[in-house]
Tab-separated table of C-alpha atoms and ligand atoms in Angstrom:
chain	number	residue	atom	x	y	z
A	1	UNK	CA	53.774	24.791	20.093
A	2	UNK	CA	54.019	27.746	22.529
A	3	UNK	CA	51.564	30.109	22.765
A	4	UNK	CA	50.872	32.449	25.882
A	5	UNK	CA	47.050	33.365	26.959
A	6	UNK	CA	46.143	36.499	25.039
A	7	UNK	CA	49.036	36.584	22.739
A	8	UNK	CA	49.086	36.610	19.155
A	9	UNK	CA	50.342	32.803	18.002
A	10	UNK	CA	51.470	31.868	14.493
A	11	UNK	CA	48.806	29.392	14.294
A	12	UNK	CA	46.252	32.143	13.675
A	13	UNK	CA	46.397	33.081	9.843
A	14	UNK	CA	47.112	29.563	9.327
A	15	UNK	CA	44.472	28.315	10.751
A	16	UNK	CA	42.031	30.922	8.945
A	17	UNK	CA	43.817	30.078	5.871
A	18	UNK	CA	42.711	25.959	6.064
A	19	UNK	CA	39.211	26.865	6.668
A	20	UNK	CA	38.982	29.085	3.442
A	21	UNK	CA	40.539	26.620	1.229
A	22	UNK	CA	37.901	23.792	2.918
A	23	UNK	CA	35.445	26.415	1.714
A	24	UNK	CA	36.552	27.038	-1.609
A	25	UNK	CA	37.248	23.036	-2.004
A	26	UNK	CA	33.873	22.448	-0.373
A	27	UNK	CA	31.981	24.587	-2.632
A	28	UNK	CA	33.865	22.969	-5.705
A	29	UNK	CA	33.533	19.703	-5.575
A	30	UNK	CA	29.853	19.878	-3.496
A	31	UNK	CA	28.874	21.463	-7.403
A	32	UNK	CA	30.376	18.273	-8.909
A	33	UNK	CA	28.351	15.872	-7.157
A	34	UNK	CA	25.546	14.961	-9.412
A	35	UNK	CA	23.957	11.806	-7.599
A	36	UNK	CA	23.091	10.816	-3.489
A	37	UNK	CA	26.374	8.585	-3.361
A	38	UNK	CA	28.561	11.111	-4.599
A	39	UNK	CA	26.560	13.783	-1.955
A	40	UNK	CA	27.566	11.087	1.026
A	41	UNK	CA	31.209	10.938	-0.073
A	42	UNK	CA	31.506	14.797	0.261
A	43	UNK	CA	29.210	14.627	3.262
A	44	UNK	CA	32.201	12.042	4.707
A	45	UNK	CA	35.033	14.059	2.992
A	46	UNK	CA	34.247	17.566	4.936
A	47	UNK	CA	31.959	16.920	7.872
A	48	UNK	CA	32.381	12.991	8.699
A	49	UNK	CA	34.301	12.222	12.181
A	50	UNK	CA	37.837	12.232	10.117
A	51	UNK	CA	36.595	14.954	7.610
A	52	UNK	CA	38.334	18.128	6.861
A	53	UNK	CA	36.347	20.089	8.936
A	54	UNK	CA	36.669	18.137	12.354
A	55	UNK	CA	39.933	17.871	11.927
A	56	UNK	CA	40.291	21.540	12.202
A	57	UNK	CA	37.677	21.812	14.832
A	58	UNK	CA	39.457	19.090	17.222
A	59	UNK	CA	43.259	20.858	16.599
A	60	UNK	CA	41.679	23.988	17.924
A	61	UNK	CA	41.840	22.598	21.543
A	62	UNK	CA	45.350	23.617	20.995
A	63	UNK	CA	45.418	27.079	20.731
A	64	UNK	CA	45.201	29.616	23.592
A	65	UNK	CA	41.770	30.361	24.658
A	66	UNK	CA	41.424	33.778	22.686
A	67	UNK	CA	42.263	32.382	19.360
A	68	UNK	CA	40.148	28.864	20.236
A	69	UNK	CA	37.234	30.882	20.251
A	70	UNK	CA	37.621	33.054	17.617
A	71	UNK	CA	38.501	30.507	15.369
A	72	UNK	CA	36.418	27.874	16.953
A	73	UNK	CA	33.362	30.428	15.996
A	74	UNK	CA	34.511	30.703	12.781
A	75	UNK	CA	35.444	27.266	12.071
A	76	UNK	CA	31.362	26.691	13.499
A	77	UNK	CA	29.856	29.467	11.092
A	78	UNK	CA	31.662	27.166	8.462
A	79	UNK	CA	30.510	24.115	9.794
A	80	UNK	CA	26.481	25.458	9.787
A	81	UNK	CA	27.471	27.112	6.027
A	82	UNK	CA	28.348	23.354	5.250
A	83	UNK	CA	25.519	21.463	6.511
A	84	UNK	CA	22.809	23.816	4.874
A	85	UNK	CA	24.670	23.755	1.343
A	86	UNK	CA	24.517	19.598	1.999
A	87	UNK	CA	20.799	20.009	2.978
A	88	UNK	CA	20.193	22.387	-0.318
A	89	UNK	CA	21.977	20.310	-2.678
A	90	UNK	CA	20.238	17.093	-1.369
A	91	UNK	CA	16.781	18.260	-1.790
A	92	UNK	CA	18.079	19.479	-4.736
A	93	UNK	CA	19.538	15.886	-6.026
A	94	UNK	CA	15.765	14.810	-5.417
A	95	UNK	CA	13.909	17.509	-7.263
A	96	UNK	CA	16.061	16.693	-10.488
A	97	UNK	CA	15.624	12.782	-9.649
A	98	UNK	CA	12.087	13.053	-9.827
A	99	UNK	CA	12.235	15.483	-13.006
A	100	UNK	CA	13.987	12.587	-14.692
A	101	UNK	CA	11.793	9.788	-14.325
A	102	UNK	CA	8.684	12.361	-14.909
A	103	UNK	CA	10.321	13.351	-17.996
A	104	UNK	CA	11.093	9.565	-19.224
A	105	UNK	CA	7.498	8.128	-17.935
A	106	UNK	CA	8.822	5.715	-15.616
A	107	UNK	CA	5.503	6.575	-13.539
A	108	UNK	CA	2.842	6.119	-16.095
A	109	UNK	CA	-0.539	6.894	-14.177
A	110	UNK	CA	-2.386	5.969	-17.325
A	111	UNK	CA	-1.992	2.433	-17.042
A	112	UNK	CA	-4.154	0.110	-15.895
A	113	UNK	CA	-3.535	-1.250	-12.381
A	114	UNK	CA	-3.168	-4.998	-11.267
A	115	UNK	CA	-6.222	-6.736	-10.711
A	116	UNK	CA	-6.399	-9.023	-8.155
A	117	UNK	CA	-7.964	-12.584	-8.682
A	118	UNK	CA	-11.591	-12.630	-7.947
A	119	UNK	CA	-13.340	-16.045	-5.882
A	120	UNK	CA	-16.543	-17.182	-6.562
A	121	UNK	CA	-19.214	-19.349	-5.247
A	122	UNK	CA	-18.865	-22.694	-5.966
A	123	UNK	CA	-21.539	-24.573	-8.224
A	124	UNK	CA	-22.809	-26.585	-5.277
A	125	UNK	CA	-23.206	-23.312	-3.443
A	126	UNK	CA	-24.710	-21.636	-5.700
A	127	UNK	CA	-27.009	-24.266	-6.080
A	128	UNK	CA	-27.665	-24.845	-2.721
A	129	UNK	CA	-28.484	-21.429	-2.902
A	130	UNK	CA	-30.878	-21.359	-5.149
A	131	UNK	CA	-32.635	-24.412	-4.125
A	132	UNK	CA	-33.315	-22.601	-0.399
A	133	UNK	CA	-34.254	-19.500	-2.128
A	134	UNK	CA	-37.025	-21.390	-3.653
A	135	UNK	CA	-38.697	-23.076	-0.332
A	136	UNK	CA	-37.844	-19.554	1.571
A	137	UNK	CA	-40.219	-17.608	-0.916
A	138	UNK	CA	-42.368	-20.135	0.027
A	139	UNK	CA	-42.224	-19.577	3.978
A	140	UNK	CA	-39.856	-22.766	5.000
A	141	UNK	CA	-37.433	-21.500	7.684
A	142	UNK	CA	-33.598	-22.688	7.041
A	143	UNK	CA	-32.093	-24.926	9.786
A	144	UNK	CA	-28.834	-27.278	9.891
A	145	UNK	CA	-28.089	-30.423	11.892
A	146	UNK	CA	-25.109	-32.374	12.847
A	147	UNK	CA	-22.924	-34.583	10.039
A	148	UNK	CA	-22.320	-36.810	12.801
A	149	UNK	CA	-25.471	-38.170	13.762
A	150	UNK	CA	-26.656	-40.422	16.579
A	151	UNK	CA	-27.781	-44.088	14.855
A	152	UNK	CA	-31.332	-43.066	16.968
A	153	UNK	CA	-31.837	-39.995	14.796
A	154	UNK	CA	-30.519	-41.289	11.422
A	155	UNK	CA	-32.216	-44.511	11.220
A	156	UNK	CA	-34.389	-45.770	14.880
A	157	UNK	CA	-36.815	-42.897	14.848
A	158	UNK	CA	-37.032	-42.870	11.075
A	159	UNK	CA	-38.721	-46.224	11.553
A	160	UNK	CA	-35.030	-48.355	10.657
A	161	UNK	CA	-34.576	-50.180	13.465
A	162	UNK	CA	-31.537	-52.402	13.788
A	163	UNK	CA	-31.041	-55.070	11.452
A	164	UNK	CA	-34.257	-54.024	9.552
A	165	UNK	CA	-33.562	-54.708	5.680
A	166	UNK	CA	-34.579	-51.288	4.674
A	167	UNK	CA	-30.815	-50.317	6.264
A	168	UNK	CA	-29.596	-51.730	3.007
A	169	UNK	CA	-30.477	-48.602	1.186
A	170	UNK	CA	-28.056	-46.489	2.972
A	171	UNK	CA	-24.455	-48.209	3.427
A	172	UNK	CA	-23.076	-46.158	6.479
A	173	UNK	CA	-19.916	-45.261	7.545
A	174	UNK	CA	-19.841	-45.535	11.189
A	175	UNK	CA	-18.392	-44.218	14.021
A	176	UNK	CA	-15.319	-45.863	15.404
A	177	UNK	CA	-16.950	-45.535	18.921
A	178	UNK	CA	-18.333	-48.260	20.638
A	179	UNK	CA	-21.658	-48.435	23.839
A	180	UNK	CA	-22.768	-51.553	25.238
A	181	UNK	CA	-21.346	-53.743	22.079
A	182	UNK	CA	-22.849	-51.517	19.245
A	183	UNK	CA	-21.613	-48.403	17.414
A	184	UNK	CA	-24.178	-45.608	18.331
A	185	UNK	CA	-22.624	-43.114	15.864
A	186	UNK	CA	-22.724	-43.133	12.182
A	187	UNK	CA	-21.928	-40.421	9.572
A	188	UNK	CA	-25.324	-39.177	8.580
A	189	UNK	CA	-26.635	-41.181	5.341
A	190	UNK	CA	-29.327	-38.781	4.566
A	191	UNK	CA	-30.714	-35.283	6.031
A	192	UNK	CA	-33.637	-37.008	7.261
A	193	UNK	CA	-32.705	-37.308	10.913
A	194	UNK	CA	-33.352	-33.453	11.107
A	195	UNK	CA	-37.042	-34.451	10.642
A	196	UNK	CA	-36.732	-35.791	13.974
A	197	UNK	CA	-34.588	-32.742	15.563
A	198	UNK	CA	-36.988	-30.371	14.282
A	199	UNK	CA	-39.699	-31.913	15.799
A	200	UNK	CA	-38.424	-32.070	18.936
A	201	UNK	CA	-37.376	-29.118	19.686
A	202	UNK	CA	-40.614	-27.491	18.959
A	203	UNK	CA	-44.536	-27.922	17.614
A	204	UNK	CA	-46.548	-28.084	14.846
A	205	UNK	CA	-46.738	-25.789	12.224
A	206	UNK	CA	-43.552	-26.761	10.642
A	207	UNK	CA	-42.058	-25.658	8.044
A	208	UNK	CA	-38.390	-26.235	7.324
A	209	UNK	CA	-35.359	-26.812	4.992
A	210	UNK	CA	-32.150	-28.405	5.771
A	211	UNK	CA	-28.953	-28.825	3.571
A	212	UNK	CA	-26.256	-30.631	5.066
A	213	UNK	CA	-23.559	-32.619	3.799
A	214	UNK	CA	-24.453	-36.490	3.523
A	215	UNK	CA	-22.098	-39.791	3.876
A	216	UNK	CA	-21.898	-43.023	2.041
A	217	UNK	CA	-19.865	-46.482	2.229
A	218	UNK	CA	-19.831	-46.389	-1.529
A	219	UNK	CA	-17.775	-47.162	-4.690
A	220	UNK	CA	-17.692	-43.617	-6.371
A	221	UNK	CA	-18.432	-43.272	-10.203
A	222	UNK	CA	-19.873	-40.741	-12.403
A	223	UNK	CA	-23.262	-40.720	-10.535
A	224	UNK	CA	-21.650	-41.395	-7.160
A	225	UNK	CA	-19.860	-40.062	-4.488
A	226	UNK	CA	-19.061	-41.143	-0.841
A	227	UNK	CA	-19.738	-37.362	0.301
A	228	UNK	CA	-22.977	-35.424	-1.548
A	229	UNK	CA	-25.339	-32.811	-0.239
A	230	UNK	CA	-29.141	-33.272	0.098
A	231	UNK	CA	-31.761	-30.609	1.191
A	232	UNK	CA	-34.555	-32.186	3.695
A	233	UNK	CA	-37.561	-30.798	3.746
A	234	UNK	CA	-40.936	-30.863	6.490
A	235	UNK	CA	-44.395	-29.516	6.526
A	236	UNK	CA	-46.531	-30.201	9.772
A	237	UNK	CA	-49.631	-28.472	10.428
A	238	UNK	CA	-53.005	-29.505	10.979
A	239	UNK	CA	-54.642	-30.610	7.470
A	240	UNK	CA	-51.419	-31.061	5.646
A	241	UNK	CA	-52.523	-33.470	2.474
A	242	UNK	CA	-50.700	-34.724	-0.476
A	243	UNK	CA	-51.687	-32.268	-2.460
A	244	UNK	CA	-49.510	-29.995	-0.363
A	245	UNK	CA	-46.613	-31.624	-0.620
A	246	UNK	CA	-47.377	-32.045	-4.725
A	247	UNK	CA	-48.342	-28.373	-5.089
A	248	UNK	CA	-44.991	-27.270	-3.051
A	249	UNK	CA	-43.176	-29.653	-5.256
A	250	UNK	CA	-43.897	-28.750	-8.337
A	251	UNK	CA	-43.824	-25.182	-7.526
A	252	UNK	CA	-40.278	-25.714	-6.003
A	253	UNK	CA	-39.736	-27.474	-9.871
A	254	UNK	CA	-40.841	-24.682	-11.930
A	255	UNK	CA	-38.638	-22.431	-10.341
A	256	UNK	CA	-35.471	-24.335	-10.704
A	257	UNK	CA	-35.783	-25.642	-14.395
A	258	UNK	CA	-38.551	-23.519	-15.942
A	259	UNK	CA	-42.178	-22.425	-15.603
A	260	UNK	CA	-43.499	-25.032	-18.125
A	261	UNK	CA	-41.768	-27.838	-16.101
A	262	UNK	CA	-44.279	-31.055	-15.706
A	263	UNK	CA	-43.872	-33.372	-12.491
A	264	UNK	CA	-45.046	-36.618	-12.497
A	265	UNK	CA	-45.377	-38.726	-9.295
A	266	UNK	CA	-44.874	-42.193	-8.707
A	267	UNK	CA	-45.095	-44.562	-5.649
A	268	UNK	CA	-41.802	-45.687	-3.672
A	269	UNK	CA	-40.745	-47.062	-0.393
A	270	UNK	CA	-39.069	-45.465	2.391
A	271	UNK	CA	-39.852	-46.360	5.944
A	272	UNK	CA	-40.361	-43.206	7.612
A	273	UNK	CA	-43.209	-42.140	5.117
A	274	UNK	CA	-46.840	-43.574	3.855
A	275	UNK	CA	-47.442	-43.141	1.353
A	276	UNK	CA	-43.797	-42.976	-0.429
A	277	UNK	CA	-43.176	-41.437	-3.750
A	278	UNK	CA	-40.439	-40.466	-5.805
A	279	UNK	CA	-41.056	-37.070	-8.256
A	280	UNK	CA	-39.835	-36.743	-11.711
A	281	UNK	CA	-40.219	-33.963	-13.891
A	282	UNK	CA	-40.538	-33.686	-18.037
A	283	UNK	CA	-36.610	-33.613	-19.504
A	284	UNK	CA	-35.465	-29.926	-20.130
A	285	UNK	CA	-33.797	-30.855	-22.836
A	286	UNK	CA	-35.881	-32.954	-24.972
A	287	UNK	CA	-38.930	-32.425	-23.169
A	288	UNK	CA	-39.829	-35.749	-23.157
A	289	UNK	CA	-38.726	-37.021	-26.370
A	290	UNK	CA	-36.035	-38.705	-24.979
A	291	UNK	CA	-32.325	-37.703	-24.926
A	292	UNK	CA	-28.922	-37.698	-23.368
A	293	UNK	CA	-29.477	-36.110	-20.276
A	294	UNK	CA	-32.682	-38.200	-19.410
A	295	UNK	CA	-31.032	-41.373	-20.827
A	296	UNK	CA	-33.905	-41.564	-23.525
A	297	UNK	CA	-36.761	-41.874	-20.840
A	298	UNK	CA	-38.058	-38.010	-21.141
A	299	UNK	CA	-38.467	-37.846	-17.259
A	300	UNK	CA	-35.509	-37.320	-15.066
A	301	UNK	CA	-36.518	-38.213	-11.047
A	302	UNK	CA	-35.018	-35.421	-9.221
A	303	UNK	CA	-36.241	-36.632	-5.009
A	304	UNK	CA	-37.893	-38.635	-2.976
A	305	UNK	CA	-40.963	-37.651	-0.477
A	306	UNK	CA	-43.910	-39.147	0.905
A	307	UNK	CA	-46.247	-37.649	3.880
A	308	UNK	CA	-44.634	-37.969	7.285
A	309	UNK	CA	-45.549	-41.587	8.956
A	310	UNK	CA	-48.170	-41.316	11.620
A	311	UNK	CA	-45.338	-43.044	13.696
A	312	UNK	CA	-42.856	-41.129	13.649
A	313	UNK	CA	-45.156	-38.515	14.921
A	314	UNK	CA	-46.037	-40.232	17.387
A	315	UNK	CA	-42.814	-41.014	18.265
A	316	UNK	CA	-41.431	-37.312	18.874
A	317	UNK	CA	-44.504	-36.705	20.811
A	318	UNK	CA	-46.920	-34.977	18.200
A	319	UNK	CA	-50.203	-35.785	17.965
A	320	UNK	CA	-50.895	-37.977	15.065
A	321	UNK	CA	-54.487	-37.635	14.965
A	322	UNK	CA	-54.324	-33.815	14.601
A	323	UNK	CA	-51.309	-33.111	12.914
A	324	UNK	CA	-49.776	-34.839	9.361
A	325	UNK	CA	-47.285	-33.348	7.006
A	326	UNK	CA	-45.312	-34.122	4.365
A	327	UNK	CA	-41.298	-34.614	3.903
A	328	UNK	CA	-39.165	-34.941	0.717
A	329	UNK	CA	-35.267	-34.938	0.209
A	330	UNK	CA	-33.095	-34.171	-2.252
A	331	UNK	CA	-29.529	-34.586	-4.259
A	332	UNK	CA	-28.120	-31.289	-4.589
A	333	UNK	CA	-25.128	-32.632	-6.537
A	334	UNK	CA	-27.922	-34.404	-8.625
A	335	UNK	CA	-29.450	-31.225	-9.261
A	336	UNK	CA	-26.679	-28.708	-10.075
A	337	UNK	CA	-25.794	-31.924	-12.719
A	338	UNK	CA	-28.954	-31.326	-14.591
A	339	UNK	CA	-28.830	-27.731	-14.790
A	340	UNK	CA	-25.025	-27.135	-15.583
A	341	UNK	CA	-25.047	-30.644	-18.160
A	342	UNK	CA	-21.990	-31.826	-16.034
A	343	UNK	CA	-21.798	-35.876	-16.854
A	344	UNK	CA	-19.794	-37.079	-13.688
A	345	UNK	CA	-20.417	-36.054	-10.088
A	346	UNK	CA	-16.551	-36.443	-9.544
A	347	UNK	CA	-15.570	-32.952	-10.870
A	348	UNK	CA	-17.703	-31.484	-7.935
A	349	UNK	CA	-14.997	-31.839	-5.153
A	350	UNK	CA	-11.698	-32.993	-7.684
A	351	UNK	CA	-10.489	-29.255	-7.093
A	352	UNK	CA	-9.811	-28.979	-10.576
A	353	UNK	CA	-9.637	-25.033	-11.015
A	354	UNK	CA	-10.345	-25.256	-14.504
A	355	UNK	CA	-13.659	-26.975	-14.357
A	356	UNK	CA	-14.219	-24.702	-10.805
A	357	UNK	CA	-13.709	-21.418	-13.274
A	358	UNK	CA	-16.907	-22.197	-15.512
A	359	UNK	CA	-19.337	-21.712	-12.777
B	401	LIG	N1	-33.848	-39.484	2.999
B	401	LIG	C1	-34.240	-40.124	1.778
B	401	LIG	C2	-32.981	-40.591	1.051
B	401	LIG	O1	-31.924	-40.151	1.332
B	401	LIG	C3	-35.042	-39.194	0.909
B	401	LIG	C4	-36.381	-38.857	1.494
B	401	LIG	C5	-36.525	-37.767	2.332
B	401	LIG	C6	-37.502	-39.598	1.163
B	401	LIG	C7	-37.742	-37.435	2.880
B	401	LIG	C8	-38.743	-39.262	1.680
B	401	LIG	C9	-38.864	-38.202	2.540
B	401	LIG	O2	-33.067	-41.406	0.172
């Protein structure tokens, strides 16, 4: 195609004459398109890299300079006309889209929104809980100890020295760790080897709780486990008597099962206190009639306690003429039993969601 600079060409009127009909076709089928897919194809069809438009654009490098930019402006005005009837129509397509689903309720704000599963605390927890919430009111400071314990602490300085019979009341898991032919280490049995860490690390008056999780080399059935929870707890002041440990006791009683709770103590043996007792208080249920939950005897023992032994008093350095104090411990699995009725300790730790859910 021959065209001189300045000269009229042929390819003018022709060239005028494709952009009106990619107008007029533009226009028409741009008033068709009645979703976002159809919008893209048309989008593609006049302004893509192989549209309509481009083509026209790129064939004007052909013509003589004049005409390129004449056209070329014109073919550009075109191109901007285009792109704002695409922009128009697309934020058109969206204001009818959202019409629609307003108009068929797709959206309902009304209803009620998804709720989320909610935790809660588990019955030993709460328990626990409620048990430390008691002796707090009461001025006993919270502590914790170790679960693996040092045979010294757990037994030795509790007055159990090795191969003493009284060992037989707590079958221990030990350690797989051996010192100078013996197994130093053990799985605490009991809480009571905080007695001794307390007292250590600082003097008399004491007054402290601890829960902790406990550890026995035991057959499990409905009343035991081989993992349980206690609460230990130790008064030491000067002119600490039984009666203190009773009063706090029964106190501690009241508020767990009810203010007209009776306690009734009785003597037992442990070697880290003298005297030893073990408390009991009236059935909750029959009041001591005699029922399920007390196995007919109307009194259900609930811990043991006894004042502290002047020895072991001695033996973390206090002075045993000045000081005594008293020490009990306690089953919290025992406990939550009684006051949630639950017959076998084994639901405690089974997982079992739907006896977790009641609590
Ligand atoms: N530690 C004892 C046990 O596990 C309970 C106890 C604690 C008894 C403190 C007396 C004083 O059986």
């Amino acid at each position: 195609m021959l065209s001189l600079k300045g000269a009229w060409s042929a390819e003018m009127p022709l060239v005028q004459d494709q952009l009106h009909r990619i107008e007029e076709d533009a226009a028409r089928d741009l008033a068709a398109t009645a979703d976002e897919a159809a919008l893209e194809g048309w989008r593609v069809a006049y302004l893509g890299r192989r549209g309509r438009l481009t083509q026209v654009l790129r064939g004007l490098s052909a013509l003589v300079e004049e005409e390129r930019r004449n056209l070329g402006a014109a073919a550009n005005q075109l191109k901007q006309r285009l792109e704002d009837a695409h922009e128009a129509h697309h934020s058109a397509l969206g204001d009818a889209a959202l019409r629609t689903t307003m108009r068929e309720g797709r959206l309902d704000v009304t209803l009620p929104g998804v709720r989320g599963p909610i935790g809660r605390l588990h019955p030993i927890t709460q328990t626990l809980r409620d048990i430390l919430g008691a002796f707090a009111s009461m001025g006993f400071q919270v502590t914790e100890g170790p679960e693996i314990e040092w045979d010294r602490y757990n037994f030795e300085m509790l007055r159990i020295p090795a191969d003493h019979p009284a060992r037989d009341l707590w079958d221990t898991l030990w350690m797989d760790y051996e010192r100078d032919g013996v197994r130093p280490m053990l799985l605490r049995t009991h809480t009571s080897p905080n007695q001794i860490r307390v007292m250590e690390s600082q003097e008399p008056p004491v007054r402290v709780v601890v829960p902790g999780k406990c550890y026995r080399y035991e057959a499990t059935d409905a009343t035991h486990e081989w993992m349980f929870h206690q609460v230990e707890g130790l008064a030491v002041d000067e002119n600490i008597s039984i009666g203190d440990l009773k009063g706090t006791l029964y106190e501690f009683t009241k508020r767990m099962f009810g203010s007209e709770r009776r306690v009734r103590f009785r003597t037992d043996y442990f070697p880290f206190v003298e005297p030893g007792v073990e408390m009991a208080m009236d059935c909750f249920n029959c009041r001591g009639g005699g029922c399920r939950t007390c196995g007919n005897q109307g009194w259900i023992e609930i811990l043991g306690a006894g004042m502290v032994h002047p020895e072991v008093l001695t033996g973390v350095g206090y002075d045993a003429e000045r000081y005594t104090g008293f020490a009990f411990g306690m089953g919290v699995e025992r406990i939550a039993m009684l006051r949630y009725g639950i017959e076998d300790i084994r639901h405690f730790f089974a997982n079992d969601l739907r006896f977790l859910r009641q609590f």
